[in-house]
Structure formats: C-alpha cells, structure tokens
Coordinates of C-alpha atoms in Angstrom, one line a residue:
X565 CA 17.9 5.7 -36.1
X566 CA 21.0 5.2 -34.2
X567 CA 22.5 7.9 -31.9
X568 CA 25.6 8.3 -34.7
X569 CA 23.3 8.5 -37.6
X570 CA 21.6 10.8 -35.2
X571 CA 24.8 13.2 -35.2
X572 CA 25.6 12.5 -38.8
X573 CA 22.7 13.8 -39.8
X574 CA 22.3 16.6 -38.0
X575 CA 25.9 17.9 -38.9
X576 CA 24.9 17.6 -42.6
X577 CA 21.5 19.3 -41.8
X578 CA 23.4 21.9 -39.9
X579 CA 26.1 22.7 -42.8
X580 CA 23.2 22.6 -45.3
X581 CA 21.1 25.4 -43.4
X582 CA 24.4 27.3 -43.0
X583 CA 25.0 27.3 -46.9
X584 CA 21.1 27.8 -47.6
X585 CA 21.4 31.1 -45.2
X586 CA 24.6 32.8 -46.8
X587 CA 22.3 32.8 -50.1
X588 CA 19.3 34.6 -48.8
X589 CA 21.5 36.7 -47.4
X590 CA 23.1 37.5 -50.5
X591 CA 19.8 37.6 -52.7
X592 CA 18.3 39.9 -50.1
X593 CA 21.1 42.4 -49.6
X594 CA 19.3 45.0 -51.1
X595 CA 15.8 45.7 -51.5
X596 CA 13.6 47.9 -53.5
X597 CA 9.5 48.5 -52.9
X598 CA 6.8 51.2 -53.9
X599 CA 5.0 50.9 -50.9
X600 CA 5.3 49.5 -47.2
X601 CA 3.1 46.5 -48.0
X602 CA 5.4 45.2 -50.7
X603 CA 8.1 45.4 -48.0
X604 CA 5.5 43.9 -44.9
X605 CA 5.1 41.0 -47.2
X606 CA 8.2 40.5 -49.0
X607 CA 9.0 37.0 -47.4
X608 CA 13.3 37.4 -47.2
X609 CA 12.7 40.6 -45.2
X610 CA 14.8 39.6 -42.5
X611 CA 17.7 39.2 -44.6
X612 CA 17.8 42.8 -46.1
X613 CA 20.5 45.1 -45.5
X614 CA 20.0 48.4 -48.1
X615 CA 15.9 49.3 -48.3
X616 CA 15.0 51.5 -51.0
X617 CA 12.0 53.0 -50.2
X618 CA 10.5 55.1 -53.8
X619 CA 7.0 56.1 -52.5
X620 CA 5.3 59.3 -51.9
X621 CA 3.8 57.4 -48.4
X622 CA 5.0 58.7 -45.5
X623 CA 7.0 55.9 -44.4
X624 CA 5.9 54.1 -40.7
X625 CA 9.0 53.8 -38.6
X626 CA 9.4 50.9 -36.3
X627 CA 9.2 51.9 -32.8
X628 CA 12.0 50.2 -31.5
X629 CA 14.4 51.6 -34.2
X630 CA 16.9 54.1 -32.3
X631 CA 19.8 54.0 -35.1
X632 CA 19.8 55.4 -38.7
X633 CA 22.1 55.1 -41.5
X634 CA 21.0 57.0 -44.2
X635 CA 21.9 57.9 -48.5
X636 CA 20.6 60.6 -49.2
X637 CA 22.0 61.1 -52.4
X638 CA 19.5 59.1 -54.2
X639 CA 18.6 58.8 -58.2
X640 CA 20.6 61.8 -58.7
X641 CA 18.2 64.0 -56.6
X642 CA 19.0 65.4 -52.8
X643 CA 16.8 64.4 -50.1
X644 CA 16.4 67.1 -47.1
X645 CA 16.9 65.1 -44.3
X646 CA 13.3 66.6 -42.8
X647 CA 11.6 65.0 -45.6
X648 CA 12.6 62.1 -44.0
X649 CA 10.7 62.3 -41.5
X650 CA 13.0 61.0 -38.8
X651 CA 10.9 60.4 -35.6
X652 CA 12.3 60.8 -32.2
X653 CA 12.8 57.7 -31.1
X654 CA 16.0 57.9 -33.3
X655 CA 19.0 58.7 -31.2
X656 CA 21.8 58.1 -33.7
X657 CA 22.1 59.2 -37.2
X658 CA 25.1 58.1 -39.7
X659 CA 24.6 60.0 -43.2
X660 CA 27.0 58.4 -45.8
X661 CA 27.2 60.7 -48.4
X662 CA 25.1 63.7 -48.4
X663 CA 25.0 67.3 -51.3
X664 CA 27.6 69.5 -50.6
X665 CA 25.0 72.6 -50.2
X666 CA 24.2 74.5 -46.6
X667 CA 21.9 72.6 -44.4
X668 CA 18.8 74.3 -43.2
X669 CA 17.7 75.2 -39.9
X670 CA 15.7 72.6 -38.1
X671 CA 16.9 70.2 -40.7
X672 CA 18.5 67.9 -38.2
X673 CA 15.7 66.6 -35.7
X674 CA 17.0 68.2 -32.2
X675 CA 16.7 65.3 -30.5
X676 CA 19.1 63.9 -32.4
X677 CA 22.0 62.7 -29.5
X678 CA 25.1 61.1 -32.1
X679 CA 25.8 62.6 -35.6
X680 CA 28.3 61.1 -38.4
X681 CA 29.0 62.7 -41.6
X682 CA 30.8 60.5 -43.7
X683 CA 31.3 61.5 -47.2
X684 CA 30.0 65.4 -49.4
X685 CA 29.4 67.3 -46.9
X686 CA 32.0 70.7 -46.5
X687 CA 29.7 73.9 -45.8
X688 CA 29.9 76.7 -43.1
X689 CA 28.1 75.0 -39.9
X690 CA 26.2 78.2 -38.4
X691 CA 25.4 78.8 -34.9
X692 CA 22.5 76.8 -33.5
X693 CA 21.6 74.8 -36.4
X694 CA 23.5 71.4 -34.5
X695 CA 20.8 70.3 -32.5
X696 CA 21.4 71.2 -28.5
X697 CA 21.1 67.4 -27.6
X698 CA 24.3 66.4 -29.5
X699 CA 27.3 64.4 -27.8
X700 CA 28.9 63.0 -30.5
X701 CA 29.8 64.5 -33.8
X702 CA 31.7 63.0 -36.3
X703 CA 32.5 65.6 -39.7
X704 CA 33.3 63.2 -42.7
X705 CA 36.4 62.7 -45.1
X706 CA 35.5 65.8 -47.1
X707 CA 35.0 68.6 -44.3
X708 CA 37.3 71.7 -44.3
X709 CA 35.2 74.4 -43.8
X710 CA 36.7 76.8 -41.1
X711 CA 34.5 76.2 -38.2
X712 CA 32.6 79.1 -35.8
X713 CA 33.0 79.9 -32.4
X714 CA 29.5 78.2 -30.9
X715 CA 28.6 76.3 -33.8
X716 CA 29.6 73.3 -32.1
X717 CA 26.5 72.7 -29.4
X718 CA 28.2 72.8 -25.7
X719 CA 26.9 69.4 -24.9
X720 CA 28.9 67.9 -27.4
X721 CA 31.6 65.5 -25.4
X722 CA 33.3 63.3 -28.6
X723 CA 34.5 65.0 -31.7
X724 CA 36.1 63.6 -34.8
X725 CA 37.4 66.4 -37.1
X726 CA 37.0 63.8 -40.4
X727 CA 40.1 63.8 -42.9
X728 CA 40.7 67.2 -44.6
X729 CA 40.1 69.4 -42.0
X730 CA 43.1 72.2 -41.7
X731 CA 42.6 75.5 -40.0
X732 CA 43.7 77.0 -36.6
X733 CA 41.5 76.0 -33.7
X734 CA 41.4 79.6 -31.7
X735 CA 39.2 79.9 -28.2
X736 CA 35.4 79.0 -28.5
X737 CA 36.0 77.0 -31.4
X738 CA 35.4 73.5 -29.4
X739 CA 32.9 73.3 -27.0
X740 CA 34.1 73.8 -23.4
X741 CA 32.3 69.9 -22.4
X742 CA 34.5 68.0 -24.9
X743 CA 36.2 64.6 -23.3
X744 CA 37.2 63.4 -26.3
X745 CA 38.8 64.7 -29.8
X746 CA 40.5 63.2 -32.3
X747 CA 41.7 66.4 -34.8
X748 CA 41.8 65.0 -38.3
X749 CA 44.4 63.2 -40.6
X750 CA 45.7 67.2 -42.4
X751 CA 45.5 69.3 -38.8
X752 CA 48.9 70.5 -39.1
X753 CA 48.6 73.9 -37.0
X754 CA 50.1 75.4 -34.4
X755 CA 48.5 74.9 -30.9
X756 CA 48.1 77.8 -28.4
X757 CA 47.2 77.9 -25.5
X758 CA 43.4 77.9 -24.7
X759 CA 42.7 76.1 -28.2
X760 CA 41.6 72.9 -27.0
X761 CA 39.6 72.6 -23.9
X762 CA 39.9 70.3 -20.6
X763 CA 39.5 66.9 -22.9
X764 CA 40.7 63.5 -21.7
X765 CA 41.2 62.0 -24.4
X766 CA 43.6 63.7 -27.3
X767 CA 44.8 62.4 -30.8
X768 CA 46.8 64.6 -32.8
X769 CA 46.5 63.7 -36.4
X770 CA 48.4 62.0 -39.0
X771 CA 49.9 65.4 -40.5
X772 CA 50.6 67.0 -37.2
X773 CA 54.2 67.8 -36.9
X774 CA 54.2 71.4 -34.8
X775 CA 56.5 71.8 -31.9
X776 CA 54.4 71.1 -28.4
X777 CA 55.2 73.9 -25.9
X778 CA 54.6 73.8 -21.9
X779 CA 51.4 74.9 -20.6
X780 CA 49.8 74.0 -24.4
X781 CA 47.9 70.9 -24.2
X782 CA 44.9 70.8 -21.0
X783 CA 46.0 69.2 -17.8
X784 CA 43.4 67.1 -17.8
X785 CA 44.4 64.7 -20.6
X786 CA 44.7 61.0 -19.4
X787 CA 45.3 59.8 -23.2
X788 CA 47.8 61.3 -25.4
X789 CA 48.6 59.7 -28.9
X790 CA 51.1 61.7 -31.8
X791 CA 50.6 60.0 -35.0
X792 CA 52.4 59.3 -38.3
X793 CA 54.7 62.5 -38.7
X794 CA 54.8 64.0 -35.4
X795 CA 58.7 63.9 -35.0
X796 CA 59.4 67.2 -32.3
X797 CA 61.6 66.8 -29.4
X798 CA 59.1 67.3 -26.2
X799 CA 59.7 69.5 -22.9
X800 CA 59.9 69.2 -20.1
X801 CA 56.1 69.8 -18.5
X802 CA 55.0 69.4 -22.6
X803 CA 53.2 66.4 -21.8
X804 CA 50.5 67.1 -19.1
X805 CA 50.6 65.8 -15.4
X806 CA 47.8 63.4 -15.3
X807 CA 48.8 61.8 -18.6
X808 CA 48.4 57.9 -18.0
X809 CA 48.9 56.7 -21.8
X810 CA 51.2 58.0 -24.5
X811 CA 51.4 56.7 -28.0
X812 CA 54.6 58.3 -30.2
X813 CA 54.0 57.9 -33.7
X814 CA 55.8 56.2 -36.7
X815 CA 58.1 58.9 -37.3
X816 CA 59.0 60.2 -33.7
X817 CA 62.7 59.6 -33.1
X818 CA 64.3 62.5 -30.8
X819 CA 66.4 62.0 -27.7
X820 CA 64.4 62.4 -24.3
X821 CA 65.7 64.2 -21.4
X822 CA 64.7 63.4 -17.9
X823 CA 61.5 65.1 -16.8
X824 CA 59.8 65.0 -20.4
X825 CA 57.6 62.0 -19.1
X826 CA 55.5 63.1 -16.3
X827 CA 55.6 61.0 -12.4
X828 CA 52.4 58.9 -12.8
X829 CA 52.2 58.1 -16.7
X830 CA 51.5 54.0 -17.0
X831 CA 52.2 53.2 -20.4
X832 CA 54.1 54.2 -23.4
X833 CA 54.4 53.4 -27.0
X834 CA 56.9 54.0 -29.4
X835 CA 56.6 53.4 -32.8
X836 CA 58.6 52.2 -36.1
X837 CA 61.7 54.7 -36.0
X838 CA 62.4 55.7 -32.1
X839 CA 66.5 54.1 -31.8
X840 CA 67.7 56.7 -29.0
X841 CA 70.2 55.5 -26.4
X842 CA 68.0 55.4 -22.7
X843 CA 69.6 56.8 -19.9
X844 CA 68.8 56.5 -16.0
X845 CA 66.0 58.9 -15.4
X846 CA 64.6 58.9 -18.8
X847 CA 61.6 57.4 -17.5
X848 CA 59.4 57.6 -13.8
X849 CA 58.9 54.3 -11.8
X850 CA 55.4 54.8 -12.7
X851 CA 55.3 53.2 -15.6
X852 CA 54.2 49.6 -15.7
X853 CA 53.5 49.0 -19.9
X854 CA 56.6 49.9 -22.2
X855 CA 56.7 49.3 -26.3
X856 CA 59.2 49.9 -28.5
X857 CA 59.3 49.4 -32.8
X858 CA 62.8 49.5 -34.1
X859 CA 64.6 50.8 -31.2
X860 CA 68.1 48.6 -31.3
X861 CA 70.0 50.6 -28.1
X862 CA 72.2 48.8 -25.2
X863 CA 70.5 48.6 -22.5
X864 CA 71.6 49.9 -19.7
X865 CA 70.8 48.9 -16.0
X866 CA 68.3 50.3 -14.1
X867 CA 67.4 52.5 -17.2
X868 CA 64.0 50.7 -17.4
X869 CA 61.5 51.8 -15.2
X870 CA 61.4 49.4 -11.6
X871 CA 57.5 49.0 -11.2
X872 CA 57.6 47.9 -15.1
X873 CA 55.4 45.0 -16.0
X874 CA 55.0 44.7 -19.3
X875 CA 57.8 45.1 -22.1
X876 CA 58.3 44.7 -26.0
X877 CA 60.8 45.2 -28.3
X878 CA 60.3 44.8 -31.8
X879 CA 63.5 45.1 -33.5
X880 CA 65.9 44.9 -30.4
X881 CA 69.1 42.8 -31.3
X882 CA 71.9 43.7 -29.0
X883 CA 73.5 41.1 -26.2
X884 CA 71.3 41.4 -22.4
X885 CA 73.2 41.9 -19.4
X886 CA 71.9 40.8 -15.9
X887 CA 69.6 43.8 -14.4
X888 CA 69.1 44.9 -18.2
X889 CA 65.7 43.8 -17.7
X890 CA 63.8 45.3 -14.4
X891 CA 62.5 42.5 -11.5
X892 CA 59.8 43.7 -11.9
X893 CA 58.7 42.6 -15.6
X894 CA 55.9 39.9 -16.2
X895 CA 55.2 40.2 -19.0
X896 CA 58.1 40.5 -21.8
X897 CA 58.7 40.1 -25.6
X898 CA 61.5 40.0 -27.8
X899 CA 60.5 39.8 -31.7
X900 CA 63.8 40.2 -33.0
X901 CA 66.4 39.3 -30.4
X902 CA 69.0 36.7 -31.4
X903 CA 71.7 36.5 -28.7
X904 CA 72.6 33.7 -26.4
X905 CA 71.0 34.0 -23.0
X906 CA 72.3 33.4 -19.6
X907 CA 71.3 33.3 -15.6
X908 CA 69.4 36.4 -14.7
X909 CA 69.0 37.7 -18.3
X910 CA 65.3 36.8 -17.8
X911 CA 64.1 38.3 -14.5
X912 CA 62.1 35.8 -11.9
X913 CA 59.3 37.8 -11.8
X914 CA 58.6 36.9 -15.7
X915 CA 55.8 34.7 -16.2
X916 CA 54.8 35.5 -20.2
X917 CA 58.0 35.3 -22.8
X918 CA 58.2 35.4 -26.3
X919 CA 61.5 34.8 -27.7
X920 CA 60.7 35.6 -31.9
X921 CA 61.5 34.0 -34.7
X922 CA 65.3 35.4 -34.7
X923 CA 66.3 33.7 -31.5
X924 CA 67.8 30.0 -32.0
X925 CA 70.2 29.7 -29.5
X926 CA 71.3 26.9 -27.3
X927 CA 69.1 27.3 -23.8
X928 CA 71.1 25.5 -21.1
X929 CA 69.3 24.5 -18.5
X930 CA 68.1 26.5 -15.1
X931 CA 68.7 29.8 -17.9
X932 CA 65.0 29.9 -17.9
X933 CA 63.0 30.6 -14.4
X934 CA 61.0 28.9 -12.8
X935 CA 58.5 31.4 -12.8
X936 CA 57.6 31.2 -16.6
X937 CA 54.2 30.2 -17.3
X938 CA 53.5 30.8 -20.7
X939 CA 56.7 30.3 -23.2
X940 CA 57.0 31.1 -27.1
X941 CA 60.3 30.2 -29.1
X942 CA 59.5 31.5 -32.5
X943 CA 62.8 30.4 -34.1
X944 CA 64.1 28.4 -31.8
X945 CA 65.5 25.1 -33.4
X946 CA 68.4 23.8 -31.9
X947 CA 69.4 19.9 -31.8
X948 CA 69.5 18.6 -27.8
X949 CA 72.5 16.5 -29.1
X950 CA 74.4 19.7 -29.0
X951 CA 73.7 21.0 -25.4
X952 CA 77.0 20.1 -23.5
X953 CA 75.4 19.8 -20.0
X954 CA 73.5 16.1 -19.5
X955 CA 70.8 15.0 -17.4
X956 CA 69.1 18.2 -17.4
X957 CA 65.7 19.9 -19.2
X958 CA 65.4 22.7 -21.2
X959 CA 61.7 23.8 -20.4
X960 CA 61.1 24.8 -16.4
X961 CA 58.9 23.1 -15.2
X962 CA 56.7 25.7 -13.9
X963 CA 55.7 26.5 -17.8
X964 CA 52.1 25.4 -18.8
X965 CA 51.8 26.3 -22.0
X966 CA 54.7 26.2 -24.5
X967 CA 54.5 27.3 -28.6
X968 CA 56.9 26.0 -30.7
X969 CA 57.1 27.5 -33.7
X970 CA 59.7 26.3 -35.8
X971 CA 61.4 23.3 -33.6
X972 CA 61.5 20.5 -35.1
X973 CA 64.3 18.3 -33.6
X974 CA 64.2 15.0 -31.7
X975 CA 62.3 15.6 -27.8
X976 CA 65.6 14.3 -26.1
X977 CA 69.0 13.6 -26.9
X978 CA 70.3 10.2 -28.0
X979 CA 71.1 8.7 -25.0
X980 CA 67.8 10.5 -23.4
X981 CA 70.0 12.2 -20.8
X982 CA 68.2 15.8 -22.0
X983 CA 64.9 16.4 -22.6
X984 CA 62.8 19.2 -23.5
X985 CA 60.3 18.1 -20.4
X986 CA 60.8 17.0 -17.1
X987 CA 59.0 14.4 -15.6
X988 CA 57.4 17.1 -12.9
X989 CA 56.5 19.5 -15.5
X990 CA 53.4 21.3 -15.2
X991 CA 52.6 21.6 -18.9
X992 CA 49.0 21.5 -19.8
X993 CA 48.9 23.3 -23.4
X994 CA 51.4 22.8 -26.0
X995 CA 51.5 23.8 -29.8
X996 CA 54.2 22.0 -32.1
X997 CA 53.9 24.0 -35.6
X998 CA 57.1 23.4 -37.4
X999 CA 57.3 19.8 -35.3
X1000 CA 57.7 16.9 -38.0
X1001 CA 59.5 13.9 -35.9
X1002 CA 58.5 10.9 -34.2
X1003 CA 57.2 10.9 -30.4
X1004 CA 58.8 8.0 -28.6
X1005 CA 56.3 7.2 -25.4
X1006 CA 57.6 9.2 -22.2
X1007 CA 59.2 12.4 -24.2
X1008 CA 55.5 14.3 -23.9
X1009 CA 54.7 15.3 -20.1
X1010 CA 52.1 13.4 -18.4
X1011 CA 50.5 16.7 -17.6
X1012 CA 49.6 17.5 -21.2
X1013 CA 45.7 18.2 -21.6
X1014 CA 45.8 20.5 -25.0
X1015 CA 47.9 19.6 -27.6
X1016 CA 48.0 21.0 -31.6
X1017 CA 50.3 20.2 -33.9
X1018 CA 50.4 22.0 -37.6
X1019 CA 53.0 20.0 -39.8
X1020 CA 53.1 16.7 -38.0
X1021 CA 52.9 13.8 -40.3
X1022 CA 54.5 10.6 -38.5
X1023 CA 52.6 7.3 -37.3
X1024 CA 51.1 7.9 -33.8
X1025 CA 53.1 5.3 -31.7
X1026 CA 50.9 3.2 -29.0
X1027 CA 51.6 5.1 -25.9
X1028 CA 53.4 8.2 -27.3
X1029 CA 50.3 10.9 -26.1
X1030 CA 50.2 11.2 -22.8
X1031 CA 47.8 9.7 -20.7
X1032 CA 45.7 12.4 -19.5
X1033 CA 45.1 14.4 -22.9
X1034 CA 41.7 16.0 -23.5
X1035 CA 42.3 17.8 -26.6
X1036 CA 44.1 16.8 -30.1
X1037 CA 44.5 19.1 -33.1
X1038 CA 46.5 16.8 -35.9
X1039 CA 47.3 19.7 -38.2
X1040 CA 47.5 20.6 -41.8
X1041 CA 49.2 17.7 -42.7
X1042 CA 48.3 14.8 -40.7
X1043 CA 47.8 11.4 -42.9
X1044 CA 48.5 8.6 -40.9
X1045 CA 46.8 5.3 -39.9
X1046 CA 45.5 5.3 -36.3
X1047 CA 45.7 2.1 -34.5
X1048 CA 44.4 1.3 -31.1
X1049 CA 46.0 3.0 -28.1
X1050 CA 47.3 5.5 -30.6
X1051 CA 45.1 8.3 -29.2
X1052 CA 45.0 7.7 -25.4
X1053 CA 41.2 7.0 -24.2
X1054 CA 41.0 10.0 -22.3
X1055 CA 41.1 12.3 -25.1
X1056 CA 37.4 14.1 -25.2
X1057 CA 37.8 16.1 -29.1
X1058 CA 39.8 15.2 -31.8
X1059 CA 40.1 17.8 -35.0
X1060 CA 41.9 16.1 -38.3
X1061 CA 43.3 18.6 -40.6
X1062 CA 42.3 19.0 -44.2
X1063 CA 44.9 16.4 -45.5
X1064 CA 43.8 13.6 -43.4
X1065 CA 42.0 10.8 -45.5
X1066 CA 43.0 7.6 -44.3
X1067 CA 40.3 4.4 -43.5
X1068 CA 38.8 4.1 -39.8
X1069 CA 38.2 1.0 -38.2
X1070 CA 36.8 0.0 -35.0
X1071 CA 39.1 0.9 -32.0
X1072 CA 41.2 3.4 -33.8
X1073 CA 39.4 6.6 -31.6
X1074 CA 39.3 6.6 -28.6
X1075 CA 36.4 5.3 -25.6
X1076 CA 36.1 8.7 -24.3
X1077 CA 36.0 10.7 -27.8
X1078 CA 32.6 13.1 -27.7
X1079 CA 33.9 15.8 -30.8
X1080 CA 35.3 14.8 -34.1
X1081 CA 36.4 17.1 -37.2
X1082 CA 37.3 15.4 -40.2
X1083 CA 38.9 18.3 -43.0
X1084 CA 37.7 18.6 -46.5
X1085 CA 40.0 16.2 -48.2
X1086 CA 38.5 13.3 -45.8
X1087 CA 36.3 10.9 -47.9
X1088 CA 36.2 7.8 -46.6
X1089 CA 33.4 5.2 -46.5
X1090 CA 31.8 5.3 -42.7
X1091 CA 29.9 1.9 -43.2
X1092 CA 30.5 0.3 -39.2
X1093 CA 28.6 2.0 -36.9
X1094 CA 31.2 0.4 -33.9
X1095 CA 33.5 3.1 -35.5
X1096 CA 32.6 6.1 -33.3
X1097 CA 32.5 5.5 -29.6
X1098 CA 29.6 5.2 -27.8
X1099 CA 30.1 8.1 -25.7
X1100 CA 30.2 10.6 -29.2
X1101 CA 28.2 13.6 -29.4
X1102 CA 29.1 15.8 -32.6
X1103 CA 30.8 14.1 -35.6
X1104 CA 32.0 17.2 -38.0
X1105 CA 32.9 16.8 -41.6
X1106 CA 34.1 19.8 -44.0
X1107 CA 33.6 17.6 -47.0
X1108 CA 30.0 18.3 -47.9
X1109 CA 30.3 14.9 -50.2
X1110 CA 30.5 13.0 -47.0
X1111 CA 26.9 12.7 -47.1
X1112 CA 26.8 10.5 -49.6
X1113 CA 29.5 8.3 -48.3
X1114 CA 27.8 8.1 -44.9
X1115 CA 25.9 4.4 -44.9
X1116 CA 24.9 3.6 -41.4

C-alpha cells in the first residue's frame, strides 16, 4: 500500500471511528442496573453519563471519585442524602433537584468542602447543620427562605444567593471570611452599612436598583459589577478605594461627576443605555480598559483617561477630532462609527483597530499609522479608482494581519498607481470574506504566509499568490479549475470549501502540499496516485462517499 492510500485510508478509518463513537455515546447516555455487577460488566460503561442505581446494596464508591452530582428526587420517592452513603473522599457535591422539606442534622457529610443546590430546595437553614468544612455554597433557583445569623459556616469564602432570594442581609448574616458573593437575580434591598463583609469580589443582582451610599459597600472590593436594572446616580467615595474593575449594567445611564470613580480603578464597562456627555475629570489616569454600549457623545479632548489602553465603543457615531482619542490607546474599536478619518484621528500608539461594519469611507493614505499591527474594516468597501491622491497605499505597511470583511473592489486602481499593499508591507495573515474579484500577480504582498478567503470564486491566475504562502483557505464558494503554478509550491495546507467539486490532475497542488481538506460537496474520482504530492501527510474529505470514489 502506497503512502497516499496510506493517508486515505486512515482519514476514512478515522471519520468512521468518530461517527461509531457519537452512537455509543448516545445509546449509553443513561444507564439503569440492579446491582454493581450488571454495571462492572456492562460493556459501554465508559460511555455512561446518568447511572441509575435501584438496589438495596450498599453501593462501592470508586476511590478516586472527589465530585458528585446527585437526583435525588427519584421514582417519586425522596432519597436522604445519608442514605447515600457519600464517602469522604467526596469533596464537591452538586444536588439538582432535591424535596422541598428541612434537611436533617448530619445529613450533609461534614467533610463536604463545595455545595450547589440547584432546583426544590427553600427551607429554614439552622445553625450548624452546613458542614464546618464548607467554602463554596451555591442556594439554587428556588431559595428564599430568610437566612440566620451563623447558619452560614464561617469558612465559607464563595456564595451564590440562587435566583429568588429577597430579604434584607443585616450583620452576621454572611460569614465574616467571604471573598466572593454574588446576591441573587430578585435582591432588591437596601444595603447598610455592615451587611456585607470585607468580600473581593461583589455582584449585585439583576433586580438591584437601591441607591449606593458612601461608606456602604467594604473597602476591600477589587471587583464591582451593577446588573440589568441598577440605574442610581453614584457618589462620590460610593464606589470603594481599591476597586480595580467596574461593570455598569444595561440600564445605568446617569451623569458622573468627578470623583465618583476612585484613583486606581483599571477598567470600566458600560453597558446598552449609558449616552452621558464626558467631561475632563470624569475619569482617573488609572484607568487602562474602557467600554462603552450605546453611548453616542462628542468627545471631548483629554476627557479620556491618559494611561488608557484599551477602548470600545459600540454605537459611537459622531465625527473624531485629533487628541479625541488618548496616545496612549493600543488597543481601540469602533463597531458603529461611520465618519471620514484624518491625520491623528487614530493615535500612534494604536497597534489593534477595528473599524465596524458602518465605516466605508475613503482612507487616504499616511491616515493610518504605521504602528497598526492588526486592522479590521468591517464595512469598508470603497473603489481605489476614487481616491484622488496617486502613487500611494492604503494599508501601512507595518500591518500584519488585515480582515476584510465586506471589500470587494479591484486590489489597485486602473492605472496601478494605488494599491491596497505596498511592496514593503509586512503582511503575514489576511482574510478576504466579502472579496469576489480577480488577483492579478503582484497586487498580494510577498510577505503573505496565511491567507482565507470566504466568497472567492474566480480562476487562480499562475503567479497571483504570493510566493512565500504557507496557508490557503478557498472558502464557501470556491469552484474553480486549478492549474499548475496556480497555488505557489510553498504552500504547506490547503482547505477547499464545501462547494469545491472540480477534477484534479497531476500538478494542480502544489510540491510542498502536506494537509488537504476537500468539503462535502467534493466527489471526484481520485484514480492517479501522481495527484497528491509526494511530500503529503493528511488528505481530509467531509464527503463520507469519497470512500468509494477513492481507487488507488
């Protein structure tokens, strides 16, 4: 057998053993047995999922078992979690749905370390029947039963308060060594002073729409986040000094007055509906992460932080002026932004941008710095004919890795006086989506290693790929004859999309080819083994009928 049938072969045996696995796992998803022999010697073992255990044998638990995830609402009975019989080499127990009736004392094992409730369970919690090992405690969807001071052990350092859960938190209710508490998706009540303990980590549930006063939440918090409702305008000294991270909800839209964000915070998030002008001050030169939803104000310079690095804007749309943007910014995204730019818009410190699908204006050339590595033009579809400047390129050259997303306009002008690439470009990675138009040879960098295109469908001219290519992704829509030098010989993996079909012949892929991918609609006879290269390694073929076509 020849080293291709070799890879054939094994592709088709691989793709077969795949297919034959996703059954068993299926058939196996749930087991039932009478005794731990039938489930010993039940031959699919491996593959099951849900165990149902119906015996009155005490039931041997595997030594190395530390988690448990438990029903124990069961043929319409309850199961005391002590008849289980959980040993204590489980650390973690995760009870889906459990009776809605009081648990007994000793009822949960006390070595018991991680506790989730997730559905049933809404009774009283006493005092000391949480076992003293306990750090994490999770109350399910359906808790809402007023909790008692010391009922929660004091080793407990991660607390979810479920779904429901509604009642005033008071001293002593949380345990003094929490780090981490998320209150639940109804808490909507007042928080004093004292309620909530030195935690690090804070989120304030969906529902939670009370005013924040100074002095309220524990100075210790590094992690702050206000969900859905939470729409209060914050004080001064409301958000805590060692806050690093603040996340304001969907509905948070109230103006913010110097001082409100504390010296030292790194990064803030606003969500959907914050659209309040930004004044100087507003926020510390600490700041180095900034996000905003819908917020569609002028900026203003030096109203961004100076040490920022990283900024967003979702549905900003007004016209940049130079300084708008701090020198300091990497890292910046505009999702809807669709005015014309101009020198300095963009600072030269920015090496990621993202220009969304809105933008699709002209970019003259040198608007762009050179310091751009990474470049996304979601909308961006303008003719090079049009630009009035010649001898020029639109893409600097310090960029190595440009997505296109919807271009799909001629690489130059028609007298070739403007291209897209220079000659010294660094490019290494580039994604044409939308890109549907021939490649004339010396319009694609020489740089280019990575290339993937998604509706290209034109004849591969000899020459057009650069020379140097390592990687080729013809997309969705790819169905062209390949001829020699049509795919350089450098190229090391080729993937064909799922529309690709056309006949192979000797020559057509490349010397240096080691990975193929042909898509499902590719069904052509493979009867020459001079087809592949010598140097191939894995031949790939989503058509699971290729087998029979395969004759080498």
């Amino acid at each position: 057998m020849s080293n291709i049938e070799k890879l054939v072969f094994r592709n088709i045996y691989i793709r077969s053993n795949i297919t034959k696995q996703l059954e068993l796992f299926r058939d196996n998803y749930t087991l039932k047995v009478n005794s731990i022999e039938d489930f010993i010697y039940y031959p699919y073992r491996e593959y099951v999922f849900h165990l149902i255990y119906s015996s009155k044998e005490e039931f041997k638990w595997p030594h190395q078992c530390q988690n448990l995830v438990v029903n124990i609402l069961t043929l319409h009975r309850y199961i005391p979690l002590n008849v289980i019989g959980i040993p204590s080499t489980i650390k973690r127990v995760r009870v889906l749905e459990i009776e809605n009736r009081e648990l007994k004392e000793e009822e949960i094992p006390n070595w018991v370390e991680e506790l989730c409730f997730m559905f049933g369970f809404d009774q009283v919690v006493p005092v000391g029947l949480l076992p003293q090992a306990l750090h994490t405690l999770r109350l399910g969807q359906n808790f809402n039963t007023k909790l008692l001071p010391g009922s929660i052990p004091t080793g407990v350092h991660t607390l979810s308060l479920g779904v429901h859960y509604n009642h005033p938190l008071g001293p002593s209710i949380l345990p003094p060594n929490l780090a981490d508490l998320m209150l639940s998706s109804f808490f909507n009540q007042e928080i004093k002073i004292l309620d909530i303990p030195s935690v690090t980590s804070l989120c304030l549930g969906n529902s939670f729409n009370k005013p924040i006063e100074v002095g309220v939440l524990p100075s210790n918090i590094k992690k702050l986040i206000f969900s859905t409702f939470f729409d209060q305008t914050l004080l001064a000294g409301s958000i805590p000094s060692k806050c690093k991270y603040l996340w304001l909800g969907h509905s948070f839209n109230k103006p913010i007055s110097a001082g409100v964000f504390p010296d030292g915070i790194c990064s803030i998030e606003f969500s959907q509906n914050f659209d309040q002008p930004i004044e100087q001050g507003t926020f510390p030169d600490s700041i180095e992460k900034l996000s905003f939803g819908n917020f569609n104000q002028t900026l203003i310079k030096n109203s961004l932080p100076r040490n920022l690095k990283s900024l967003m804007f979702g549905g900003f749309d007004k016209p940049l002026s130079p300084g708008a943007i701090p020198n300091s910014v990497v890292n910046l995204s505009f999702y809807s932004f669709s005015h014309p730019l101009e020198k300095n818009h963009i600072p030269e410190s920015c090496t990621i941008l993202n220009l969304g699908s809105r933008f699709n204006q002209i970019i003259s050339p040198l608007i762009l710095p050179n310091s751009i590595k990474k470049l996304t033009l979601g909308g961006y579809d303008q003719n090079l004919d049009e630009h009035s400047i010649s001898s020029s390129f639109i893409v600097p050259n310090s960029v190595n890795y440009l997505i296109l997303e919807n271009f799909d306009q001629p690489l130059s002008n028609s007298d070739q006086s403007i291209s897209f690439f220079s000659p010294n470009s660094s490019l290494t990675k580039l994604e044409l989506n939308g890109f549907n138009k021939p490649i004339l040879e010396g319009q694609l960098p020489k740089s280019l290693l990575d290339l993937k295109f998604f509706c290209f469908n034109q004849v591969l001219l000899p020459n057009a790929l650069p020379p140097n290519l390592l990687y080729l992704k013809l997309g969705m829509s790819f169905n062209q004859n390949l001829h020699q030098y049509s795919i350089p010989s450098s190229c090391k993996e080729i993937e064909f999309g799922n529309s690709f079909n056309a006949p192979l012949k000797h020559g057509d892929l490349p010397e240096g080819l080691e990975v193929v991918s042909f898509g499902y609609k590719f069904n052509q006879i493979i009867n020459d083994k001079d087809i592949f290269p010598s140097n191939i390694k894995l031949v790939i073929f989503h058509n699971l009928l290729m087998k029979t076509k395969v004759d080498l």
